[in-house]
Short mmCIF file of C-alpha atoms and ligand atoms in Angstrom, two decimals:
data_model
loop_
_atom_site.label_atom_id
_atom_site.label_comp_id
_atom_site.label_asym_id
_atom_site.label_seq_id
_atom_site.Cartn_x
_atom_site.Cartn_y
_atom_site.Cartn_z
CA MET A 617 30.93 92.68 100.75
CA THR A 618 31.67 90.97 97.48
CA GLN A 619 33.22 93.87 95.98
CA PRO A 620 36.86 93.64 97.19
CA HIS A 621 37.12 90.08 96.10
CA LEU A 622 35.69 90.71 92.66
CA THR A 623 37.73 93.85 91.83
CA SER A 624 40.88 92.04 92.92
CA ARG A 625 40.37 88.69 91.21
CA ARG A 626 42.78 89.46 88.35
CA THR A 627 45.49 90.51 90.84
CA PHE A 628 44.77 87.45 92.87
CA LEU A 629 45.28 85.16 90.09
CA GLY A 630 48.45 86.79 89.09
CA GLN A 631 49.87 86.45 92.52
CA THR A 632 48.71 82.77 92.64
CA ALA A 633 50.86 81.99 89.52
CA ALA A 634 53.73 83.87 90.95
CA ALA A 635 53.47 82.04 94.33
CA ALA A 636 53.22 78.66 92.54
CA ALA A 637 56.77 79.45 91.02
CA ALA A 638 57.95 80.00 94.58
CA LEU A 639 56.50 76.98 95.99
CA MET A 640 59.63 75.20 97.13
CA VAL A 641 60.65 78.19 99.38
CA THR A 642 57.18 79.40 100.59
CA GLY A 643 55.84 76.14 101.66
CA PRO A 644 52.71 74.10 101.35
CA ALA A 645 50.18 76.78 101.99
CA ILE A 646 50.54 78.21 98.61
CA ALA A 647 50.76 74.91 96.77
CA GLN A 648 47.36 74.69 95.70
CA THR A 649 45.28 77.03 93.47
CA ARG A 650 42.24 76.99 95.79
CA PRO A 651 43.23 78.86 99.02
CA ARG A 652 42.18 76.84 102.03
CA VAL A 653 40.67 78.46 105.10
CA VAL A 654 39.98 76.39 108.12
CA VAL A 655 37.37 77.63 110.75
CA ILE A 656 37.42 75.89 114.27
CA GLY A 657 34.08 76.05 116.24
CA GLY A 658 30.73 75.52 114.86
CA GLY A 659 28.64 78.13 116.99
CA PHE A 660 27.56 81.52 116.05
CA GLY A 661 30.96 83.06 115.12
CA GLY A 662 32.51 79.97 113.32
CA VAL A 663 29.41 78.84 111.15
CA SER A 664 28.76 82.56 110.11
CA CYS A 665 32.35 83.04 109.16
CA ALA A 666 32.56 79.64 107.19
CA ARG A 667 29.34 80.36 105.23
CA THR A 668 30.19 84.01 104.57
CA LEU A 669 33.73 82.89 103.12
CA HIS A 670 31.95 80.60 100.86
CA ALA A 671 29.44 82.88 99.82
CA LEU A 672 32.08 85.73 99.29
CA ASP A 673 34.40 83.38 97.14
CA GLY A 674 32.83 80.12 96.00
CA LYS A 675 36.50 78.90 94.99
CA LEU A 676 37.74 79.08 98.53
CA ASP A 677 38.14 75.55 100.17
CA VAL A 678 36.38 76.21 103.41
CA THR A 679 36.43 73.52 106.12
CA LEU A 680 34.39 73.91 109.46
CA VAL A 681 35.74 71.97 112.37
CA GLU A 682 33.27 71.21 115.11
CA PRO A 683 33.08 67.99 117.25
CA ASN A 684 29.31 68.08 117.94
CA ARG A 685 26.57 67.16 115.30
CA THR A 686 24.02 69.33 117.02
CA PHE A 687 24.75 72.86 118.46
CA THR A 688 22.82 73.97 121.48
CA ALA A 689 22.32 77.70 121.68
CA CYS A 690 22.85 79.85 124.74
CA PRO A 691 20.60 82.71 123.80
CA MET A 692 16.94 82.03 125.23
CA SER A 693 18.34 79.06 127.16
CA ASN A 694 17.21 81.17 130.37
CA GLU A 695 13.74 80.43 129.20
CA VAL A 696 14.56 76.68 129.14
CA ILE A 697 15.86 76.96 132.85
CA ALA A 698 12.58 78.70 133.80
CA GLY A 699 10.46 76.31 132.20
CA ASP A 700 9.06 78.36 129.36
CA ARG A 701 11.06 76.48 126.57
CA ALA A 702 11.90 73.11 125.37
CA ILE A 703 15.72 72.52 124.86
CA GLU A 704 14.95 71.10 121.42
CA ALA A 705 14.18 74.78 120.48
CA GLN A 706 17.77 75.78 121.14
CA GLN A 707 19.25 72.94 119.02
CA PHE A 708 20.57 73.21 115.39
CA GLY A 709 22.24 70.75 112.87
CA TYR A 710 24.60 71.33 110.19
CA ASP A 711 23.05 69.68 107.31
CA LYS A 712 22.25 72.97 105.59
CA VAL A 713 25.78 74.28 106.21
CA VAL A 714 27.20 71.32 104.50
CA ALA A 715 24.60 71.40 101.68
CA GLY A 716 25.53 75.12 101.00
CA GLY A 717 29.14 73.98 100.26
CA VAL A 718 31.11 74.14 103.40
CA LYS A 719 33.05 71.13 104.24
CA MET A 720 32.86 69.70 107.64
CA ALA A 721 35.23 67.86 110.05
CA THR A 722 33.11 66.48 112.83
CA LYS A 723 36.17 66.35 115.06
CA ALA A 724 37.64 68.47 117.80
CA ALA A 725 40.65 70.29 116.96
CA THR A 726 43.58 69.38 119.33
CA LYS A 727 46.72 70.88 117.82
CA ILE A 728 47.80 73.85 115.93
CA ASP A 729 51.15 74.21 114.17
CA ALA A 730 51.32 77.87 113.20
CA ALA A 731 54.58 77.60 111.56
CA ALA A 732 53.51 74.56 109.27
CA ARG A 733 49.95 76.12 108.93
CA SER A 734 48.12 73.07 110.10
CA VAL A 735 45.32 71.76 112.43
CA GLY A 736 45.49 68.52 114.20
CA LEU A 737 42.36 66.72 114.73
CA ALA A 738 41.31 64.38 117.52
CA ASP A 739 41.51 61.36 115.22
CA GLY A 740 45.02 62.07 114.34
CA THR A 741 44.40 63.63 110.79
CA THR A 742 45.48 67.05 109.86
CA LEU A 743 44.06 70.14 107.69
CA ALA A 744 46.54 72.52 106.24
CA TYR A 745 45.41 76.01 105.84
CA ASP A 746 46.29 79.34 104.36
CA ARG A 747 44.19 81.19 106.79
CA LEU A 748 42.69 79.83 110.05
CA VAL A 749 39.84 81.35 111.94
CA LEU A 750 39.05 80.50 115.56
CA SER A 751 35.71 80.85 117.10
CA PRO A 752 36.02 78.38 120.05
CA GLY A 753 33.80 80.30 122.56
CA ILE A 754 34.55 80.01 126.11
CA ASP A 755 35.99 77.75 128.62
CA LEU A 756 35.12 77.85 132.42
CA ARG A 757 38.14 78.50 134.46
CA PHE A 758 37.78 75.74 137.00
CA ASP A 759 40.83 77.11 138.68
CA ALA A 760 39.73 80.44 139.54
CA LEU A 761 37.20 80.00 142.13
CA GLN A 762 38.23 78.03 145.39
CA GLY A 763 36.21 74.99 145.49
CA TYR A 764 34.60 75.13 141.89
CA ASP A 765 35.75 72.50 139.57
CA GLU A 766 33.96 70.19 137.13
CA ALA A 767 32.86 67.92 139.77
CA ALA A 768 31.43 70.83 141.76
CA ALA A 769 29.57 72.08 138.58
CA ALA A 770 27.56 68.77 138.74
CA ARG A 771 26.15 70.01 141.80
CA MET A 772 26.29 73.74 141.42
CA PRO A 773 25.57 74.17 137.83
CA HIS A 774 27.02 77.14 135.77
CA ALA A 775 24.71 76.43 132.78
CA TRP A 776 26.94 78.93 130.81
CA LYS A 777 27.35 76.46 127.98
CA ALA A 778 23.95 75.32 126.95
CA GLY A 779 23.03 71.71 127.11
CA GLU A 780 22.95 69.15 129.92
CA GLN A 781 24.04 72.00 132.33
CA THR A 782 20.90 74.01 131.38
CA LEU A 783 18.75 70.98 132.06
CA LEU A 784 20.37 70.32 135.39
CA LEU A 785 19.76 73.84 136.82
CA ARG A 786 16.02 73.52 135.42
CA ARG A 787 15.64 70.07 137.09
CA GLN A 788 16.94 71.52 140.48
CA LEU A 789 14.69 74.37 140.55
CA GLU A 790 11.79 72.04 139.85
CA ALA A 791 13.02 69.65 142.73
CA MET A 792 13.15 72.50 145.15
CA ASP A 793 10.65 73.13 147.74
CA ASP A 794 8.88 76.44 147.96
CA GLY A 795 10.40 78.63 150.40
CA GLY A 796 13.97 77.69 149.03
CA LEU A 797 16.82 79.97 148.52
CA VAL A 798 18.26 80.33 145.07
CA VAL A 799 21.67 82.00 144.68
CA ILE A 800 23.46 82.94 141.45
CA SER A 801 26.94 84.18 141.64
CA VAL A 802 28.27 86.37 138.82
CA PRO A 803 31.82 87.06 138.15
CA ALA A 804 33.95 90.06 137.11
CA ASN A 805 34.09 91.24 133.63
CA PRO A 806 34.87 90.13 130.96
CA TYR A 807 32.61 87.07 130.55
CA ARG A 808 30.16 85.61 128.10
CA CYS A 809 27.07 87.68 127.77
CA PRO A 810 27.21 90.50 130.10
CA PRO A 811 23.32 90.88 130.81
CA GLY A 812 22.80 87.10 130.63
CA PRO A 813 22.98 86.52 134.60
CA TYR A 814 20.49 89.29 135.09
CA GLU A 815 18.15 87.79 132.52
CA ARG A 816 18.60 84.49 134.27
CA ALA A 817 17.75 85.94 137.66
CA SER A 818 14.65 87.61 136.27
CA LEU A 819 13.25 84.51 134.49
CA ILE A 820 13.98 82.23 137.50
CA GLY A 821 12.24 85.23 139.65
CA HIS A 822 9.32 84.77 137.46
CA TYR A 823 9.20 81.06 137.82
CA LEU A 824 9.48 81.40 141.68
CA LYS A 825 6.79 84.22 141.89
CA THR A 826 4.29 81.96 139.96
CA LYS A 827 5.15 78.59 141.24
CA LYS A 828 7.09 78.87 144.45
CA PRO A 829 6.26 82.30 145.73
CA ARG A 830 7.74 81.91 149.40
CA SER A 831 11.16 81.34 147.85
CA LYS A 832 13.85 83.95 147.41
CA LEU A 833 16.73 84.69 144.83
CA ILE A 834 19.85 86.39 145.68
CA ILE A 835 22.44 87.62 143.02
CA LEU A 836 25.76 87.70 144.37
CA ASP A 837 27.93 90.03 142.04
CA SER A 838 31.69 90.57 141.92
CA LYS A 839 31.03 94.10 140.41
CA ASP A 840 29.01 97.10 141.23
CA ALA A 841 27.87 98.10 137.87
CA PHE A 842 26.26 95.73 135.16
CA SER A 843 24.71 95.95 131.71
CA LYS A 844 21.11 97.49 131.38
CA GLN A 845 21.61 97.94 135.38
CA ARG A 846 18.90 100.83 135.73
CA LEU A 847 16.40 98.82 133.77
CA PHE A 848 16.83 95.50 135.42
CA LEU A 849 16.75 97.15 138.99
CA GLN A 850 13.42 99.09 137.98
CA ALA A 851 11.89 96.00 136.56
CA TRP A 852 12.72 93.87 139.89
CA GLN A 853 11.35 96.47 142.03
CA GLU A 854 8.09 96.40 139.91
CA LEU A 855 7.89 92.77 139.35
CA TYR A 856 9.64 90.83 141.99
CA PRO A 857 9.89 93.07 144.99
CA GLY A 858 11.32 91.23 148.18
CA LEU A 859 11.95 88.04 145.94
CA VAL A 860 14.93 89.08 143.76
CA GLU A 861 17.78 90.76 145.57
CA TRP A 862 21.04 91.96 144.03
CA VAL A 863 24.14 92.32 146.15
CA GLY A 864 26.90 94.19 144.39
CA LEU A 865 30.66 94.23 145.13
CA SER A 866 30.73 96.95 147.74
CA HIS A 867 28.08 95.31 149.73
CA GLY A 868 29.89 91.88 149.90
CA GLY A 869 28.72 90.43 146.61
CA LYS A 870 31.94 88.85 145.68
CA VAL A 871 32.01 85.13 145.91
CA THR A 872 35.51 83.88 147.34
CA SER A 873 34.82 80.15 147.40
CA VAL A 874 32.30 77.69 147.21
CA ASP A 875 31.51 74.31 149.10
CA ALA A 876 29.62 71.95 146.77
CA ALA A 877 29.20 69.14 149.56
CA THR A 878 27.00 71.71 151.26
CA ASN A 879 25.77 74.11 148.39
CA THR A 880 27.46 77.01 150.18
CA LEU A 881 28.61 80.15 148.73
CA VAL A 882 31.08 82.24 150.76
CA THR A 883 31.54 85.91 150.34
CA GLU A 884 33.93 88.25 152.00
CA PHE A 885 31.30 89.02 154.82
CA ASP A 886 28.88 86.23 154.74
CA LYS A 887 27.93 82.61 153.86
CA HIS A 888 24.79 81.52 151.85
CA LYS A 889 23.61 78.08 152.12
CA ALA A 890 21.63 77.67 148.82
CA ALA A 891 18.93 75.02 147.90
CA VAL A 892 19.83 75.85 144.28
CA ALA A 893 23.45 77.36 143.50
CA ASN A 894 24.07 78.73 140.00
CA VAL A 895 27.74 79.46 139.96
CA LEU A 896 29.06 81.38 136.97
CA PRO A 897 32.95 81.12 137.31
CA PRO A 898 35.39 83.24 135.51
CA GLN A 899 36.09 82.15 131.94
CA ARG A 900 38.61 82.29 129.17
CA ALA A 901 38.85 81.76 125.62
CA GLY A 902 38.31 78.02 124.62
CA GLN A 903 41.35 75.84 125.18
CA ILE A 904 42.48 75.61 121.47
CA ALA A 905 43.07 79.32 121.55
CA ALA A 906 45.68 78.84 124.08
CA ILE A 907 47.18 75.76 122.13
CA ALA A 908 47.37 77.93 119.06
CA GLY A 909 49.29 80.58 121.24
CA VAL A 910 46.85 83.25 120.54
CA THR A 911 45.84 83.87 124.11
CA ASP A 912 47.40 86.70 126.26
CA ARG A 913 47.85 86.70 130.14
CA SER A 914 44.28 87.56 130.56
CA GLY A 915 43.27 84.15 128.79
CA TRP A 916 41.58 86.05 126.01
CA CYS A 917 42.81 86.72 122.43
CA PRO A 918 44.26 90.16 121.32
CA ILE A 919 43.39 90.86 117.77
CA ASP A 920 43.63 93.43 114.98
CA PRO A 921 40.17 95.09 114.86
CA VAL A 922 40.04 95.54 110.99
CA THR A 923 41.09 91.89 110.29
CA PHE A 924 40.50 89.98 113.61
CA GLU A 925 43.97 88.55 112.66
CA SER A 926 45.85 87.57 115.96
CA LYS A 927 48.09 90.11 117.38
CA GLN A 928 50.41 87.15 118.24
CA VAL A 929 50.17 84.56 115.57
CA PRO A 930 50.06 85.45 111.95
CA ASN A 931 47.44 83.90 109.58
CA ILE A 932 45.23 83.07 112.52
CA HIS A 933 42.16 85.12 113.11
CA VAL A 934 39.92 85.02 116.33
CA ILE A 935 36.42 85.96 116.35
CA GLY A 936 33.35 85.83 118.78
CA ASP A 937 33.87 85.49 122.59
CA ALA A 938 37.40 84.22 122.46
CA CYS A 939 38.71 87.49 121.20
CA ILE A 940 39.42 90.88 123.03
CA ALA A 941 36.78 93.02 120.94
CA GLY A 942 37.20 96.43 123.02
CA GLY A 943 33.91 97.74 123.55
CA MET A 944 32.18 95.08 122.04
CA PRO A 945 30.34 92.43 124.33
CA LYS A 946 30.69 88.82 123.96
CA SER A 947 27.23 87.92 122.43
CA ALA A 948 26.08 85.88 119.68
CA PHE A 949 25.05 89.09 117.77
CA SER A 950 28.68 90.19 117.86
CA ALA A 951 30.19 86.87 117.02
CA ASN A 952 27.98 86.91 113.89
CA ALA A 953 28.91 90.55 112.85
CA GLN A 954 32.53 89.94 113.54
CA ALA A 955 32.28 86.70 111.57
CA LYS A 956 31.26 88.50 108.42
CA ALA A 957 33.86 91.26 108.88
CA CYS A 958 36.54 88.79 109.42
CA ALA A 959 35.31 86.67 106.40
CA SER A 960 35.62 89.94 104.26
CA ALA A 961 39.02 90.56 105.45
CA VAL A 962 40.27 87.06 104.93
CA VAL A 963 38.85 87.01 101.49
CA SER A 964 40.64 90.37 100.75
CA LEU A 965 44.01 89.38 102.26
CA LEU A 966 44.13 86.16 100.34
CA ALA A 967 43.64 88.19 97.22
CA GLY A 968 46.39 90.67 98.16
CA ALA A 969 43.94 93.52 98.54
CA ALA A 970 43.52 95.68 101.56
CA PRO A 971 40.62 95.04 103.83
CA ALA A 972 38.14 97.55 104.53
CA ALA A 973 37.63 98.78 108.24
CA PRO A 974 34.23 97.40 109.37
CA LYS A 975 31.43 99.06 111.37
CA LEU A 976 29.83 96.55 113.57
CA ILE A 977 26.47 96.45 115.37
CA ASN A 978 25.34 94.55 118.43
CA THR A 979 22.04 94.35 120.11
CA CYS A 980 21.39 92.28 123.09
CA TYR A 981 17.71 91.82 124.22
CA SER A 982 17.07 90.57 127.75
CA LEU A 983 13.50 88.94 129.08
CA VAL A 984 12.71 90.24 132.54
CA ALA A 985 9.63 88.39 132.26
CA PRO A 986 8.08 86.12 129.57
CA ASP A 987 6.21 89.25 128.24
CA TYR A 988 8.43 92.05 129.38
CA GLY A 989 11.86 92.81 127.35
CA ILE A 990 14.51 95.39 127.51
CA SER A 991 17.34 95.77 125.09
CA ILE A 992 20.80 97.61 124.73
CA ALA A 993 22.36 98.51 121.37
CA GLY A 994 25.81 99.64 120.23
CA VAL A 995 28.05 100.60 117.26
CA TYR A 996 31.65 99.80 117.10
CA GLN A 997 34.59 100.74 114.77
CA PRO A 998 38.47 100.24 114.88
CA LYS A 999 40.09 103.01 116.77
CA ASN A 1000 43.61 103.00 118.17
CA GLY A 1001 44.01 99.30 117.72
CA LEU A 1002 40.48 98.21 119.33
CA LEU A 1003 36.91 98.18 118.60
CA THR A 1004 35.45 101.12 120.35
CA ASP A 1005 31.95 102.70 120.64
CA VAL A 1006 30.77 104.97 117.97
CA GLU A 1007 29.76 107.96 120.15
CA GLY A 1008 26.06 108.94 120.10
CA ALA A 1009 25.00 105.46 118.38
CA GLY A 1010 23.04 102.93 120.11
CA GLY A 1011 21.55 102.94 123.72
CA THR A 1012 19.04 101.13 125.93
CA SER A 1013 15.32 100.86 125.94
CA PRO A 1014 13.85 103.93 127.75
CA LEU A 1015 13.47 103.73 131.44
CA GLU A 1016 10.05 105.08 131.22
CA ALA A 1017 8.10 102.85 128.95
CA THR A 1018 4.65 101.46 128.69
CA LEU A 1019 3.86 97.63 129.26
CA THR A 1020 3.09 97.51 125.61
CA PHE A 1021 6.50 98.67 124.70
CA ARG A 1022 8.06 96.24 126.99
CA ASN A 1023 5.94 93.41 125.50
CA GLN A 1024 6.82 94.51 122.23
CA GLU A 1025 10.46 94.10 123.06
CA ALA A 1026 10.09 90.56 124.44
CA VAL A 1027 8.59 89.72 120.91
CA TYR A 1028 11.60 91.28 119.25
CA ALA A 1029 13.84 89.22 121.47
CA ARG A 1030 12.47 85.92 120.16
CA SER A 1031 12.24 87.01 116.67
CA TRP A 1032 15.80 87.98 116.78
CA PHE A 1033 16.58 84.59 117.96
CA ASP A 1034 14.54 83.04 115.07
CA THR A 1035 16.43 85.28 112.85
CA ILE A 1036 19.82 84.90 113.81
CA THR A 1037 19.70 80.98 114.14
CA GLY A 1038 17.71 80.86 110.76
CA GLU A 1039 20.58 82.99 108.98
CA VAL A 1040 23.53 80.86 110.73
CA PHE A 1041 22.27 77.49 110.56
CA GLY A 1042 19.21 77.38 108.30
C1 LIG B 1419 22.49 82.25 129.23
C2 LIG B 1419 23.07 82.98 128.07
C3 LIG B 1419 22.36 83.79 127.49
C4 LIG B 1419 22.84 84.54 126.10
N1 LIG B 1419 21.84 85.27 125.53
C5 LIG B 1419 22.39 85.89 124.42
C6 LIG B 1419 21.40 86.71 123.65
O1 LIG B 1419 20.28 87.01 124.17
N2 LIG B 1419 21.96 87.49 122.56
C7 LIG B 1419 23.32 87.21 122.32
O2 LIG B 1419 23.55 87.83 121.09
N3 LIG B 1419 24.24 86.27 122.89
C8 LIG B 1419 23.70 85.73 123.98
N4 LIG B 1419 24.61 84.92 124.70
C9 LIG B 1419 25.98 84.72 124.38
C10 LIG B 1419 26.38 83.85 123.11
O3 LIG B 1419 25.76 82.61 123.49
C11 LIG B 1419 27.73 83.81 122.79
O4 LIG B 1419 28.17 85.14 122.90
C12 LIG B 1419 27.98 83.14 121.53
O5 LIG B 1419 27.56 81.71 121.39
C13 LIG B 1419 29.51 83.38 121.00
O6 LIG B 1419 29.68 82.57 119.77
P1 LIG B 1419 31.17 81.93 119.47
O7 LIG B 1419 31.20 81.56 118.09
O8 LIG B 1419 32.10 82.76 120.05
O9 LIG B 1419 30.96 80.70 120.60
P2 LIG B 1419 29.95 79.46 120.46
O10 LIG B 1419 28.67 79.73 119.98
O11 LIG B 1419 29.96 78.96 121.94
O12 LIG B 1419 30.63 78.41 119.70
C14 LIG B 1419 31.84 77.70 119.89
C15 LIG B 1419 31.95 76.49 119.33
O13 LIG B 1419 33.38 76.14 119.19
C16 LIG B 1419 33.29 74.57 119.39
N5 LIG B 1419 34.71 74.22 120.05
C17 LIG B 1419 35.40 74.65 120.96
N6 LIG B 1419 36.54 74.19 120.96
C18 LIG B 1419 36.70 73.43 119.75
C19 LIG B 1419 37.66 72.76 119.25
N7 LIG B 1419 38.96 72.58 119.82
N8 LIG B 1419 37.59 72.02 118.15
C20 LIG B 1419 36.59 72.28 117.50
N9 LIG B 1419 35.24 73.01 117.77
C21 LIG B 1419 35.64 73.53 119.13
C22 LIG B 1419 32.30 74.44 120.38
O14 LIG B 1419 31.92 73.02 120.41
C23 LIG B 1419 31.22 75.45 119.94
O15 LIG B 1419 30.15 74.62 119.18
C24 LIG B 1419 24.15 84.25 125.81
C25 LIG B 1419 24.91 83.52 126.44
C26 LIG B 1419 24.36 82.77 127.86
C27 LIG B 1419 25.39 81.79 128.61
#
């Protein structure tokens, strides 16, 4: 990955000198010799991108913008909800990111002026950039499901951003009487972590089976097909018969409104009064993407699949959950892979070189029980303006597998988490 930068260093220096001469007409972005890259979002995509940029070219001025001092990771947070993991195991600081040479602004980005190439921060200061990378993750669409707003989320948690919401859902499950009804509502695609709701249903199912066996869990789904479906359905039949029930779109699974006062979820055919309701509302790219003007009508960000540069605003790149990555799912693994490809492209672009087309990999593990894992993998490449599946690559865990195999995949799931968080934050 360092190759494009090294081979084009001379060209880059030549261009910088030429650009300096044209300073008055080309604006402040070219005024300094160290190109400035600002990265917004200190999660899986943003941190990976900032660190890769710095590793590829130590002369870049890289600033990471993130308001929180601690990042709480979503992968494995379903284990926290099921009571098998402490929230502290999900939390990571930025000390090593800063020690590694990335500058950090511990503030929220509130404004973006694409013409002036500057980012406004919550304290009123601004950061100038030559290239800007956005990895703000998701926002919940509190306007999209009737009855579900921020106040309702305090009663019917989404727990789709890890932290206090994760703990709230855990506390509700602990407080629930044996024999209670847990309902999870799942939105239509696209949303963060396609298999995540079904992993959550599985691990809550495990908790109920072992601690509150007279209880029941219903998944109300806005679609008829989902990631690793046959594997999940088979495993629920095997592990949680009569306890976990999935209701797809064509059987009335789509939740059309909720009533937080009574913990009721309303579908086209039915009403479900839950003891614990976990409502996953429709989502969109984090708000700063809309402020930057890089979202389209879907609420997500169209990008060039080679460089991750916005199709709408030049010099702004979008990676991770916020971008429209074609066949690539919204996962931490994807965000990390996209971050590296984007960093490489940004370094090439700043050096005036042509970015190389990436091949990107994603693997998602899901725990169906603490010692029972399943997985899906895919390989993606740019084609016809999108990231598309490389045919014949990837696949899921086999339907027929021994318990030892499933157990091994659960081990892989946890070691994947340790590996990626170690690489990103460690
Ligand atoms: C229950 C659950 C389980 C999951 N399990 C897996 C899994 O097993 N494997 C997997 O690969 N993925 C998993 N995911 C998905 C994964 O969490 C996301 O895909 C990943 O976090 C996306 O990375 P990102 O960089 O796009 O966003 P994030 O990691 O969410 O980072 C976004 C960051 O941007 C910051 N930010 C937002 N707006 C601003 C602003 N204006 N200024 C400054 N900073 C800002 C936020 O504070 C945040 O820190 C799971 C998700 C859930 C909900």
